[in-house]
XYZ file of C-alpha atoms in Angstrom:
375
model
C 9.898 -7.390 23.487
C 10.807 -9.922 20.516
C 7.490 -10.453 18.945
C 7.417 -13.693 17.295
C 4.057 -13.727 16.738
C 4.744 -14.817 12.996
C 6.143 -17.682 13.263
C 3.546 -18.968 15.971
C 0.986 -18.292 13.458
C 2.695 -20.645 10.972
C 3.245 -23.259 13.349
C 0.122 -22.995 14.702
C -1.724 -23.265 11.270
C 0.641 -26.319 10.487
C -0.536 -28.072 13.591
C -4.242 -27.312 12.568
C -3.279 -28.811 9.427
C -4.987 -25.239 7.461
C -3.583 -23.461 4.229
C -2.963 -20.036 4.296
C -5.797 -19.179 2.451
C -7.864 -21.288 4.560
C -6.635 -18.885 7.852
C -7.111 -16.148 5.690
C -10.402 -17.144 4.901
C -11.820 -17.556 8.555
C -9.822 -13.921 9.710
C -11.268 -12.012 6.803
C -7.614 -10.858 4.792
C -5.568 -12.073 2.130
C -3.532 -14.663 1.429
C -0.603 -12.304 0.819
C -1.156 -11.034 4.516
C -1.493 -14.197 6.396
C 2.053 -14.766 4.024
C 3.750 -11.458 5.608
C 2.020 -12.205 9.143
C 3.933 -15.579 8.951
C 7.582 -14.378 6.894
C 7.689 -10.993 9.726
C 7.223 -8.690 7.171
C 3.975 -7.303 9.146
C 1.625 -8.150 12.360
C -2.012 -8.603 12.253
C -4.581 -5.636 13.136
C -4.445 -5.685 16.696
C -8.300 -6.184 16.739
C -7.711 -9.627 14.877
C -5.685 -11.093 18.090
C -8.627 -12.573 19.836
C -9.955 -13.928 16.723
C -6.534 -15.956 16.138
C -6.139 -16.788 19.469
C -9.470 -18.508 19.304
C -9.033 -19.923 15.871
C -5.728 -21.646 17.211
C -7.441 -22.315 20.778
C -4.714 -20.326 22.542
C -4.357 -17.170 24.836
C -3.286 -14.202 23.086
C -0.406 -13.884 25.416
C 0.402 -17.324 24.045
C -0.175 -15.637 20.767
C 2.594 -12.886 21.540
C 4.908 -14.541 23.575
C 3.773 -11.998 26.412
C 6.591 -9.998 28.536
C 5.340 -7.124 30.680
C 8.153 -5.115 29.003
C 8.030 -3.691 25.162
C 10.844 -2.297 23.425
C 10.568 1.035 21.407
C 10.197 -0.569 18.156
C 7.008 -2.578 19.571
C 5.626 0.521 20.902
C 5.887 1.936 17.651
C 4.267 -0.775 15.839
C 1.802 -0.685 18.440
C 1.004 3.131 17.940
C 1.041 2.522 14.165
C -1.817 0.096 14.508
C -4.108 1.901 16.541
C -3.537 4.960 14.371
C -4.671 2.627 11.209
C -7.620 0.403 13.255
C -9.080 4.175 13.624
C -9.556 3.974 10.069
C -10.540 0.294 9.622
C -12.516 -0.268 13.092
C -15.087 1.365 15.014
C -13.986 3.946 17.479
C -15.230 1.353 20.115
C -13.079 -1.146 19.256
C -9.997 0.734 19.089
C -10.857 2.324 22.420
C -11.241 -1.531 24.032
C -7.882 -2.506 22.344
C -6.301 0.800 23.678
C -7.499 -0.270 27.153
C -6.918 -4.042 26.900
C -3.306 -3.082 26.152
C -2.933 -0.681 28.806
C -3.934 -3.518 31.383
C -1.589 -5.834 30.046
C 1.672 -3.491 29.945
C 0.509 -1.721 32.918
C 4.362 -1.317 34.138
C 5.582 -0.648 31.098
C 6.050 2.929 31.288
C 7.050 3.981 28.336
C 4.198 2.328 26.674
C 1.707 4.211 28.747
C 2.737 7.238 28.483
C 2.543 6.740 24.923
C -1.029 5.269 25.124
C -2.085 8.326 27.362
C -0.899 10.115 24.441
C -2.593 8.699 21.908
C -6.092 9.241 24.107
C -5.340 13.160 23.925
C -4.101 13.451 20.704
C -7.194 11.352 19.272
C -9.729 12.255 21.955
C -11.912 13.711 18.957
C -12.014 10.220 16.778
C -13.272 7.979 20.301
C -16.771 7.648 21.134
C -18.632 9.225 23.847
C -19.547 12.665 24.901
C -17.429 15.440 25.743
C -14.813 13.399 24.354
C -11.844 16.035 25.260
C -12.691 15.979 29.001
C -13.081 12.139 29.200
C -10.185 10.823 27.082
C -7.738 13.843 28.933
C -8.805 12.624 32.027
C -8.348 9.503 31.396
C -4.735 10.165 30.083
C -4.137 11.973 33.035
C -4.766 9.141 35.448
C -2.202 6.720 33.234
C 0.487 9.721 33.477
C 0.086 9.779 37.164
C 0.394 6.533 37.561
C 3.980 6.607 35.873
C 4.798 9.746 37.825
C 4.036 7.944 41.277
C 5.396 4.475 40.271
C 8.207 4.640 37.796
C 11.837 4.852 38.910
C 13.529 6.470 36.078
C 13.711 10.259 36.942
C 13.611 11.115 32.907
C 10.455 8.704 32.697
C 9.025 10.567 36.106
C 9.555 14.454 34.696
C 8.088 12.892 31.078
C 4.903 11.910 32.746
C 4.976 15.210 34.979
C 4.606 17.348 32.050
C 2.153 15.232 29.985
C 0.072 15.667 33.609
C 0.518 19.351 33.110
C -0.521 19.779 29.548
C -3.594 17.376 30.605
C -4.439 19.577 33.268
C -4.215 22.809 31.165
C -6.779 21.076 28.718
C -9.124 20.495 31.459
C -8.746 24.080 32.668
C -7.463 23.368 35.913
C -4.938 26.000 35.740
C -3.847 26.406 39.236
C -2.604 22.893 39.206
C -0.352 23.540 35.780
C 1.462 26.067 37.907
C 1.419 23.964 41.048
C 3.531 21.264 38.807
C 5.583 23.089 36.646
C 5.845 26.438 38.925
C 5.238 29.698 37.155
C 8.920 30.750 36.735
C 11.067 29.656 33.500
C 13.715 27.134 34.743
C 17.581 27.663 33.865
C 18.218 25.516 31.009
C 20.807 23.261 31.114
C 21.015 21.490 27.983
C 22.820 17.630 28.616
C 23.434 16.786 24.917
C 26.346 19.079 24.806
C 27.625 17.387 27.889
C 27.127 13.760 25.695
C 28.799 15.255 22.783
C 31.487 16.309 24.606
C 32.026 13.238 26.238
C 31.294 11.066 23.057
C 34.079 13.257 21.396
C 36.939 12.918 24.002
C 36.243 9.182 23.102
C 37.117 9.975 19.769
C 33.399 9.168 18.866
C 33.378 12.349 16.600
C 30.490 10.944 14.196
C 28.189 10.222 17.402
C 28.927 13.472 18.753
C 28.037 15.029 15.891
C 24.802 12.757 15.793
C 24.507 13.565 19.097
C 23.907 17.659 18.528
C 22.390 17.300 15.442
C 19.329 15.452 17.035
C 19.955 18.311 19.444
C 19.488 21.166 17.406
C 16.634 19.446 15.013
C 14.414 18.986 18.234
C 15.077 22.649 19.686
C 14.477 24.048 16.197
C 10.801 22.468 16.276
C 10.337 23.668 19.883
C 11.545 27.287 19.058
C 9.128 27.528 15.928
C 6.240 26.345 18.452
C 7.437 28.926 20.861
C 6.914 31.977 18.084
C 3.217 30.427 17.268
C 2.668 30.948 20.720
C 3.641 34.241 21.352
C 1.820 35.772 18.588
C -1.672 34.552 20.499
C -0.041 37.346 23.391
C 0.914 40.121 20.877
C -2.715 41.255 19.541
C -2.228 44.293 21.081
C 0.612 45.175 20.032
C 0.971 45.333 16.384
C 4.386 46.127 15.698
C 5.837 43.512 17.552
C 3.545 41.005 16.213
C 4.154 41.639 12.720
C 7.884 41.517 13.416
C 7.449 38.339 15.335
C 5.629 37.029 11.881
C 8.541 38.224 10.244
C 11.509 36.879 12.285
C 9.282 33.193 12.502
C 9.016 33.197 8.906
C 13.038 33.867 8.604
C 13.923 31.228 11.341
C 11.680 28.982 9.450
C 13.450 29.687 6.047
C 16.773 29.154 7.502
C 16.100 25.621 8.644
C 13.811 24.955 5.538
C 11.110 23.931 7.294
C 8.849 23.534 4.391
C 10.330 20.669 4.088
C 11.627 19.539 7.333
C 8.791 19.788 9.261
C 5.539 21.378 6.984
C 3.094 20.828 9.828
C 5.034 22.774 12.310
C 5.328 25.587 9.512
C 1.695 25.424 8.794
C 0.907 25.908 12.618
C 2.645 29.205 12.942
C 1.306 30.579 9.397
C -1.953 30.082 10.733
C -1.587 31.292 13.793
C -0.110 34.635 12.296
C -3.486 34.379 10.290
C -5.663 34.572 13.047
C -3.643 37.398 14.594
C -3.971 39.355 11.794
C -7.317 38.470 11.317
C -7.976 39.822 14.672
C -6.376 42.731 14.432
C -8.219 43.499 10.949
C -5.244 43.501 9.217
C -6.861 41.739 5.884
C -3.621 42.222 3.867
C -1.105 40.261 6.419
C -4.385 37.860 6.865
C -4.263 37.149 3.213
C -0.145 37.156 2.546
C 0.173 34.509 5.400
C -2.775 32.531 4.294
C -1.214 32.354 0.683
C 1.491 31.342 2.100
C -0.116 28.459 4.101
C -1.886 27.449 0.866
C 1.446 26.964 -0.835
C 2.947 24.483 1.545
C -0.242 22.930 1.931
C -0.199 22.075 -1.677
C 3.425 21.455 -1.616
C 3.385 18.972 1.213
C 3.316 14.949 0.698
C 1.032 13.385 2.889
C 1.358 11.649 5.067
C 4.022 13.303 6.906
C 6.792 11.543 8.852
C 9.825 13.203 10.719
C 12.945 13.069 9.049
C 16.330 14.779 8.196
C 17.236 16.181 5.226
C 20.458 17.523 3.798
C 21.952 19.656 6.772
C 20.320 17.339 9.489
C 22.203 14.098 7.732
C 22.465 12.542 11.540
C 19.290 12.165 13.025
C 17.566 9.856 11.245
C 18.662 6.739 14.373
C 17.608 9.138 17.061
C 14.111 9.561 15.445
C 14.161 5.685 15.430
C 14.548 5.131 18.813
C 12.147 7.239 19.793
C 8.915 5.312 21.519
C 6.857 6.177 18.877
C 9.516 6.299 15.892
C 9.521 9.145 13.143
C 5.600 9.143 13.284
C 3.816 12.057 13.970
C 1.306 11.625 17.472
C -1.642 12.277 15.411
C -2.159 10.915 11.630
C -1.059 13.549 9.457
C -3.566 13.124 6.533
C -6.245 13.964 10.145
C -4.114 16.920 10.798
C -4.001 18.307 6.985
C -7.900 17.801 7.303
C -8.197 19.835 10.548
C -5.778 22.533 9.291
C -7.700 23.373 6.130
C -11.219 22.951 7.830
C -10.166 25.508 10.112
C -9.823 27.944 7.682
C -12.676 26.945 5.208
C -15.570 29.285 6.049
C -14.344 30.534 9.060
C -16.359 33.167 10.142
C -13.428 35.315 11.062
C -13.175 35.983 7.823
C -16.656 36.969 6.891
C -16.277 40.611 6.826
C -13.042 40.538 4.233
C -13.126 43.264 1.962
C -11.177 41.073 -0.551
C -13.498 38.406 -1.040
C -12.574 37.164 -4.370
C -9.059 36.422 -2.871
C -10.171 34.471 -0.302
C -12.572 32.656 -2.259
C -9.903 31.656 -4.539
C -7.885 30.453 -1.560
C -11.129 28.422 -0.153
C -11.668 26.613 -3.819
C -7.666 25.399 -3.337
C -8.008 24.261 -0.076
C -11.365 22.463 -0.835
C -9.518 20.654 -3.709
C -6.361 19.588 -2.091
C -8.759 18.135 0.840
C -11.180 16.427 -1.513
C -8.002 15.009 -3.504
C -6.496 13.750 -0.117
C -10.148 12.219 0.855
C -9.785 10.310 -2.014
C -6.550 8.669 -2.116
C -7.384 7.589 1.355
C -10.046 5.672 -0.455
């Protein structure tokens, strides 16, 4: 959707013969914000749309020049605005806005999928009791709607996988296996076919971008496999340690501390808690120290990006439904990762409490700095 809200605000403001400052005063924002809306630099917060529509005596659809479909760029903007609204608006208002958008764009299946994932990724920040259960169930209903109504095979497959994810979260394990089966499917990566066709047409640079984007995506998935695999190796210390070693080597080869530090820290914590369960204090503290180092080196917020090696992935990231942003605000991810560690009863019997307490102190300092910077 080509969103023309800026020109419409300017047009209606001039019709009403009010200044940018007068409009800003009514809405409760700065004059600079109104100016940026009108020039298309930013959009109004989604929770302000009803107020603007009422002020100009028009419908929200007229304000948005509503169309039933959204393009990826617009989905990215809405997803970002919703994440930001969780910091500035009440959880009830944000939830009402999500549901309003879903009703309005119910036939825009890529958008509905992302709203479902937004509910999954931010369930803990939304209102009510039994949040994980409630919002995973609501998201699952959205995924089922896409799976049963969409015509695009890729969209149906994506919805099916998301539905399986919510079934796992809701502890309906039989349904997960019904949806996905219990055997690993044979991989048939289509990226090589796409790249080969592009190369044969003489577009080598595009073929490079295609394969880079595939490798970029698979490396992140591969590291997550290591993280999950560790959880199954608690009773095999030798293989556990070997997997930690190989995972760290893999992360170093692809420079995950710069490329995707959040994925690396998730892997490190999987190793930390595995070692702790095996009463391997030395291994746990070693990986916990490595986790602290990456946490201190990482600048938040974190976005997905390439590097010197993955120098052709930006175009691919841009065309994703939510672009290069992480599904959940990375600053919240940072707080969650630190909270998982600090004062965790898993470490209460460690003999080297001095080193552990020093790590706690540094992690609390990192968390406090992040909180101060966000205020």
